[in-house]
mmCIF file of C-alpha atoms in Angstrom:
data_model
loop_
_atom_site.group_PDB
_atom_site.id
_atom_site.type_symbol
_atom_site.label_atom_id
_atom_site.label_comp_id
_atom_site.label_asym_id
_atom_site.label_seq_id
_atom_site.Cartn_x
_atom_site.Cartn_y
_atom_site.Cartn_z
ATOM 1 C CA UNK I 1 12.355 -8.711 -11.206
ATOM 2 C CA UNK I 2 8.836 -7.336 -11.230
ATOM 3 C CA UNK I 3 6.816 -9.112 -8.589
ATOM 4 C CA UNK I 4 3.420 -7.598 -9.342
ATOM 5 C CA UNK I 5 2.411 -6.557 -12.848
ATOM 6 C CA UNK I 6 -0.600 -4.453 -13.721
ATOM 7 C CA UNK I 7 -0.607 -3.998 -17.476
ATOM 8 C CA UNK I 8 -3.482 -1.511 -17.724
ATOM 9 C CA UNK I 9 -2.334 1.991 -16.767
ATOM 10 C CA UNK I 10 -5.843 3.337 -17.420
ATOM 11 C CA UNK I 11 -9.324 1.951 -17.918
ATOM 12 C CA UNK I 12 -12.732 3.394 -18.730
ATOM 13 C CA UNK I 13 -16.036 1.803 -17.813
ATOM 14 C CA UNK I 14 -19.607 2.905 -18.225
ATOM 15 C CA UNK I 15 -21.581 3.413 -15.048
ATOM 16 C CA UNK I 16 -23.474 0.255 -13.967
ATOM 17 C CA UNK I 17 -21.298 -2.019 -16.084
ATOM 18 C CA UNK I 18 -18.737 -4.515 -14.801
ATOM 19 C CA UNK I 19 -14.996 -4.052 -15.233
ATOM 20 C CA UNK I 20 -11.994 -6.330 -14.771
ATOM 21 C CA UNK I 21 -8.626 -5.008 -13.639
ATOM 22 C CA UNK I 22 -5.711 -7.308 -14.394
ATOM 23 C CA UNK I 23 -2.953 -8.388 -12.039
ATOM 24 C CA UNK I 24 -0.259 -11.015 -12.467
ATOM 25 C CA UNK I 25 2.339 -11.882 -9.870
ATOM 26 C CA UNK I 26 5.576 -13.747 -9.563
ATOM 27 C CA UNK I 27 6.607 -15.855 -6.604
ATOM 28 C CA UNK I 28 8.185 -19.214 -5.980
ATOM 29 C CA UNK I 29 6.746 -19.432 -2.486
ATOM 30 C CA UNK I 30 3.649 -21.653 -2.131
ATOM 31 C CA UNK I 31 2.317 -19.426 0.654
ATOM 32 C CA UNK I 32 1.349 -15.865 -0.155
ATOM 33 C CA UNK I 33 -1.499 -13.413 0.108
ATOM 34 C CA UNK I 34 -2.932 -11.158 -2.569
ATOM 35 C CA UNK I 35 -4.663 -7.857 -1.882
ATOM 36 C CA UNK I 36 -6.428 -5.153 -3.817
ATOM 37 C CA UNK I 37 -6.451 -1.560 -2.634
ATOM 38 C CA UNK I 38 -8.290 1.490 -3.919
ATOM 39 C CA UNK I 39 -6.660 4.916 -3.789
ATOM 40 C CA UNK I 40 -8.987 7.866 -4.434
ATOM 41 C CA UNK I 41 -7.566 11.268 -5.278
ATOM 42 C CA UNK I 42 -7.510 12.077 -1.558
ATOM 43 C CA UNK I 43 -4.554 9.690 -1.224
ATOM 44 C CA UNK I 44 -5.694 7.165 1.358
ATOM 45 C CA UNK I 45 -5.277 3.489 0.454
ATOM 46 C CA UNK I 46 -8.487 1.579 1.093
ATOM 47 C CA UNK I 47 -8.417 -2.200 1.452
ATOM 48 C CA UNK I 48 -10.906 -3.949 -0.852
ATOM 49 C CA UNK I 49 -10.361 -7.688 -0.917
ATOM 50 C CA UNK I 50 -7.949 -10.470 0.034
ATOM 51 C CA UNK I 51 -7.132 -13.866 -1.505
ATOM 52 C CA UNK I 52 -4.881 -16.433 0.124
ATOM 53 C CA UNK I 53 -2.819 -18.778 -1.993
ATOM 54 C CA UNK I 54 -4.464 -21.813 -0.412
ATOM 55 C CA UNK I 55 -8.010 -20.499 -0.637
ATOM 56 C CA UNK I 56 -10.124 -22.842 -2.727
ATOM 57 C CA UNK I 57 -12.750 -20.310 -3.657
ATOM 58 C CA UNK I 58 -12.472 -16.891 -5.214
ATOM 59 C CA UNK I 59 -12.852 -14.081 -2.695
ATOM 60 C CA UNK I 60 -15.875 -11.810 -2.850
ATOM 61 C CA UNK I 61 -16.702 -8.615 -0.941
ATOM 62 C CA UNK I 62 -19.909 -6.939 -2.022
ATOM 63 C CA UNK I 63 -19.429 -5.640 -5.573
ATOM 64 C CA UNK I 64 -15.801 -6.772 -5.598
ATOM 65 C CA UNK I 65 -14.675 -10.232 -6.548
ATOM 66 C CA UNK I 66 -11.284 -11.660 -7.248
ATOM 67 C CA UNK I 67 -10.754 -13.981 -10.198
ATOM 68 C CA UNK I 68 -7.893 -16.076 -8.847
ATOM 69 C CA UNK I 69 -6.128 -18.342 -11.346
ATOM 70 C CA UNK I 70 -3.254 -19.832 -9.409
ATOM 71 C CA UNK I 71 -1.636 -21.764 -12.265
ATOM 72 C CA UNK I 72 -1.523 -18.613 -14.360
ATOM 73 C CA UNK I 73 -0.460 -16.503 -11.350
ATOM 74 C CA UNK I 74 -3.192 -14.012 -11.940
ATOM 75 C CA UNK I 75 -5.512 -12.277 -9.482
ATOM 76 C CA UNK I 76 -7.843 -10.026 -11.417
ATOM 77 C CA UNK I 77 -10.269 -7.716 -9.646
ATOM 78 C CA UNK I 78 -13.829 -7.627 -10.947
ATOM 79 C CA UNK I 79 -16.010 -4.677 -10.001
ATOM 80 C CA UNK I 80 -19.669 -5.239 -10.775
ATOM 81 C CA UNK I 81 -22.238 -2.481 -11.342
ATOM 82 C CA UNK I 82 -19.654 0.320 -11.470
ATOM 83 C CA UNK I 83 -20.476 3.554 -9.696
ATOM 84 C CA UNK I 84 -19.074 7.036 -10.228
ATOM 85 C CA UNK I 85 -17.397 6.775 -6.826
ATOM 86 C CA UNK I 86 -15.340 3.840 -8.100
ATOM 87 C CA UNK I 87 -13.181 6.232 -10.111
ATOM 88 C CA UNK I 88 -9.747 5.903 -8.491
ATOM 89 C CA UNK I 89 -6.367 4.198 -8.714
ATOM 90 C CA UNK I 90 -6.442 0.489 -7.976
ATOM 91 C CA UNK I 91 -3.394 -1.369 -6.722
ATOM 92 C CA UNK I 92 -2.766 -5.072 -6.606
ATOM 93 C CA UNK I 93 -0.392 -6.132 -3.827
ATOM 94 C CA UNK I 94 1.215 -9.315 -2.584
ATOM 95 C CA UNK I 95 2.499 -10.381 0.777
ATOM 96 C CA UNK I 96 4.876 -13.322 0.915
ATOM 97 C CA UNK I 97 6.890 -14.899 3.664
ATOM 98 C CA UNK I 98 10.459 -13.666 3.593
ATOM 99 C CA UNK I 99 13.613 -15.087 5.116
ATOM 100 C CA UNK I 100 13.697 -12.234 7.612
ATOM 101 C CA UNK I 101 10.043 -12.920 8.556
ATOM 102 C CA UNK I 102 9.065 -9.415 7.549
ATOM 103 C CA UNK I 103 6.059 -10.322 5.331
ATOM 104 C CA UNK I 104 6.599 -7.256 3.191
ATOM 105 C CA UNK I 105 3.612 -5.930 1.213
ATOM 106 C CA UNK I 106 4.628 -5.238 -2.393
ATOM 107 C CA UNK I 107 2.497 -3.175 -4.762
ATOM 108 C CA UNK I 108 1.981 -3.167 -8.501
ATOM 109 C CA UNK I 109 2.102 0.055 -10.511
ATOM 110 C CA UNK I 110 -1.663 0.498 -10.428
ATOM 111 C CA UNK I 111 -4.571 1.004 -12.820
ATOM 112 C CA UNK I 112 -6.454 4.262 -13.007
ATOM 113 C CA UNK I 113 -10.166 3.561 -13.443
ATOM 114 C CA UNK I 114 -12.549 6.207 -14.693
ATOM 115 C CA UNK I 115 -16.263 5.533 -14.539
ATOM 116 C CA UNK I 116 -18.283 7.395 -17.157
ATOM 117 C CA UNK I 117 -21.863 8.510 -16.403
ATOM 118 C CA UNK Q 1 -13.047 7.380 13.153
ATOM 119 C CA UNK Q 2 -9.593 7.587 11.658
ATOM 120 C CA UNK Q 3 -7.396 4.756 12.903
ATOM 121 C CA UNK Q 4 -4.100 5.733 11.277
ATOM 122 C CA UNK Q 5 -3.479 9.447 11.379
ATOM 123 C CA UNK Q 6 -0.733 11.255 9.553
ATOM 124 C CA UNK Q 7 0.329 14.804 10.231
ATOM 125 C CA UNK Q 8 0.564 17.088 8.506
ATOM 126 C CA UNK Q 9 -1.460 16.299 5.366
ATOM 127 C CA UNK Q 10 0.680 18.720 3.375
ATOM 128 C CA UNK Q 11 4.250 19.717 4.154
ATOM 129 C CA UNK Q 12 6.424 22.191 2.311
ATOM 130 C CA UNK Q 13 10.108 22.190 3.193
ATOM 131 C CA UNK Q 14 13.195 23.854 1.852
ATOM 132 C CA UNK Q 15 15.886 21.995 0.006
ATOM 133 C CA UNK Q 16 18.280 20.586 2.588
ATOM 134 C CA UNK Q 17 16.189 21.518 5.626
ATOM 135 C CA UNK Q 18 15.384 18.557 7.892
ATOM 136 C CA UNK Q 19 11.744 17.594 8.072
ATOM 137 C CA UNK Q 20 9.773 15.148 10.211
ATOM 138 C CA UNK Q 21 6.514 13.463 9.283
ATOM 139 C CA UNK Q 22 4.426 11.815 11.946
ATOM 140 C CA UNK Q 23 2.056 8.887 12.128
ATOM 141 C CA UNK Q 24 -0.120 7.703 14.971
ATOM 142 C CA UNK Q 25 -2.418 4.715 15.285
ATOM 143 C CA UNK Q 26 -5.250 3.712 17.574
ATOM 144 C CA UNK Q 27 -5.258 0.053 16.469
ATOM 145 C CA UNK Q 28 -2.465 -1.161 18.763
ATOM 146 C CA UNK Q 29 -0.859 -2.926 15.816
ATOM 147 C CA UNK Q 30 2.618 -4.391 16.105
ATOM 148 C CA UNK Q 31 3.774 -3.394 12.654
ATOM 149 C CA UNK Q 32 4.137 0.107 11.246
ATOM 150 C CA UNK Q 33 5.314 0.822 7.713
ATOM 151 C CA UNK Q 34 6.489 3.875 5.830
ATOM 152 C CA UNK Q 35 5.968 3.993 2.080
ATOM 153 C CA UNK Q 36 7.073 6.591 -0.448
ATOM 154 C CA UNK Q 37 4.764 7.101 -3.424
ATOM 155 C CA UNK Q 38 5.762 9.318 -6.303
ATOM 156 C CA UNK Q 39 3.239 10.548 -8.809
ATOM 157 C CA UNK Q 40 1.488 7.725 -10.712
ATOM 158 C CA UNK Q 41 3.815 5.100 -9.229
ATOM 159 C CA UNK Q 42 3.442 2.193 -6.864
ATOM 160 C CA UNK Q 43 4.056 2.799 -3.177
ATOM 161 C CA UNK Q 44 7.634 1.870 -2.325
ATOM 162 C CA UNK Q 45 8.429 0.487 1.101
ATOM 163 C CA UNK Q 46 11.122 2.472 2.898
ATOM 164 C CA UNK Q 47 11.198 0.594 6.217
ATOM 165 C CA UNK Q 48 8.990 -0.927 8.850
ATOM 166 C CA UNK Q 49 8.904 -1.701 12.547
ATOM 167 C CA UNK Q 50 7.788 -4.898 14.157
ATOM 168 C CA UNK Q 51 7.316 -3.633 17.708
ATOM 169 C CA UNK Q 52 10.683 -1.952 18.305
ATOM 170 C CA UNK Q 53 12.516 -4.088 15.783
ATOM 171 C CA UNK Q 54 13.500 -1.831 12.869
ATOM 172 C CA UNK Q 55 13.741 -3.240 9.329
ATOM 173 C CA UNK Q 56 15.301 -1.072 6.660
ATOM 174 C CA UNK Q 57 14.872 -1.822 2.961
ATOM 175 C CA UNK Q 58 18.190 -2.292 1.201
ATOM 176 C CA UNK Q 59 17.594 0.528 -1.275
ATOM 177 C CA UNK Q 60 16.305 3.119 1.201
ATOM 178 C CA UNK Q 61 18.687 6.105 1.153
ATOM 179 C CA UNK Q 62 20.538 6.995 4.357
ATOM 180 C CA UNK Q 63 18.813 10.365 4.176
ATOM 181 C CA UNK Q 64 15.678 8.663 5.505
ATOM 182 C CA UNK Q 65 15.487 7.710 9.166
ATOM 183 C CA UNK Q 66 12.691 6.579 11.411
ATOM 184 C CA UNK Q 67 11.791 6.506 15.087
ATOM 185 C CA UNK Q 68 9.141 4.619 16.963
ATOM 186 C CA UNK Q 69 9.066 5.808 20.571
ATOM 187 C CA UNK Q 70 6.035 3.693 21.463
ATOM 188 C CA UNK Q 71 3.411 1.442 19.888
ATOM 189 C CA UNK Q 72 1.188 4.313 18.824
ATOM 190 C CA UNK Q 73 3.626 6.685 17.165
ATOM 191 C CA UNK Q 74 6.117 6.473 14.350
ATOM 192 C CA UNK Q 75 8.135 9.263 12.723
ATOM 193 C CA UNK Q 76 9.847 9.626 9.377
ATOM 194 C CA UNK Q 77 12.838 11.964 9.396
ATOM 195 C CA UNK Q 78 14.325 13.238 6.169
ATOM 196 C CA UNK Q 79 17.681 14.697 7.116
ATOM 197 C CA UNK Q 80 18.432 16.718 3.982
ATOM 198 C CA UNK Q 81 15.489 16.696 1.588
ATOM 199 C CA UNK Q 82 16.271 16.923 -2.082
ATOM 200 C CA UNK Q 83 13.934 17.771 -4.934
ATOM 201 C CA UNK Q 84 13.687 14.055 -5.688
ATOM 202 C CA UNK Q 85 12.183 13.399 -2.270
ATOM 203 C CA UNK Q 86 8.996 15.241 -3.154
ATOM 204 C CA UNK Q 87 6.313 12.582 -2.907
ATOM 205 C CA UNK Q 88 3.351 11.280 -0.962
ATOM 206 C CA UNK Q 89 4.465 9.484 2.198
ATOM 207 C CA UNK Q 90 2.117 6.818 3.441
ATOM 208 C CA UNK Q 91 2.100 5.282 6.879
ATOM 209 C CA UNK Q 92 0.445 1.913 7.377
ATOM 210 C CA UNK Q 93 -0.073 -0.552 10.189
ATOM 211 C CA UNK Q 94 -0.861 -4.227 10.426
ATOM 212 C CA UNK Q 95 -1.695 -6.547 13.280
ATOM 213 C CA UNK Q 96 1.228 -8.888 12.888
ATOM 214 C CA UNK Q 97 3.459 -10.801 10.589
ATOM 215 C CA UNK Q 98 1.034 -13.059 8.781
ATOM 216 C CA UNK Q 99 0.171 -13.470 5.150
ATOM 217 C CA UNK Q 100 -3.502 -12.579 5.435
ATOM 218 C CA UNK Q 101 -3.152 -9.443 7.525
ATOM 219 C CA UNK Q 102 -4.358 -6.385 5.713
ATOM 220 C CA UNK Q 103 -2.503 -3.131 6.097
ATOM 221 C CA UNK Q 104 -4.399 -0.045 7.263
ATOM 222 C CA UNK Q 105 -3.198 3.195 5.730
ATOM 223 C CA UNK Q 106 -3.298 6.792 6.798
ATOM 224 C CA UNK Q 107 -4.288 9.557 4.422
ATOM 225 C CA UNK Q 108 -0.690 10.345 3.635
ATOM 226 C CA UNK Q 109 1.513 13.416 3.830
ATOM 227 C CA UNK Q 110 2.259 15.136 0.559
ATOM 228 C CA UNK Q 111 5.762 16.564 0.764
ATOM 229 C CA UNK Q 112 6.872 19.436 -1.454
ATOM 230 C CA UNK Q 113 10.531 20.466 -1.553
ATOM 231 C CA UNK Q 114 11.281 24.003 -2.688
#
């Protein structure tokens, strides 16, 4: 079963505007962590933001914020004031406690964001 | 300064010829992961180490092996590369086995099989 679903294979946004990248997840465990990573064309995965399942407030890191709706199992990334350098692949990922204690990090299929000047 | 370093960045190997990819880290993290990422797909976990404890994913082919001689280094060995093994291979580290620990990634090795 798909654990992390990103339904937008590609998105466009105008420079300086805000954009929301969708992510839904599936878990029966009450304890889990949600991450967003950015992957530029160079290939490196860059950590952006983290949300814990017990966190009361939505996470924010600079221009990045996470719209966490626990009941709907969604963790959408909001990028405010888009910049040309934001053009990249964006991956949503989840870490959950496993029986073997491995805390595996599982990725969604990603959204390619293109920022237009 | 790069904290997770993968060498080489680009590797071309012949069909069936063994190849080794390397990863080193300066973070002194317990956990090291190897992911395979094919074009426009999600990274897929192959295996990981917690210290010297090796954890293989159930669907990782036997063709893929790994070694971790010490905390800083980890190697991915592909015994007989096939055309389907052409991909980006990502190494990552994390501080421990907790939910909120982010993973730090290297820049990846892009493997081409000819």
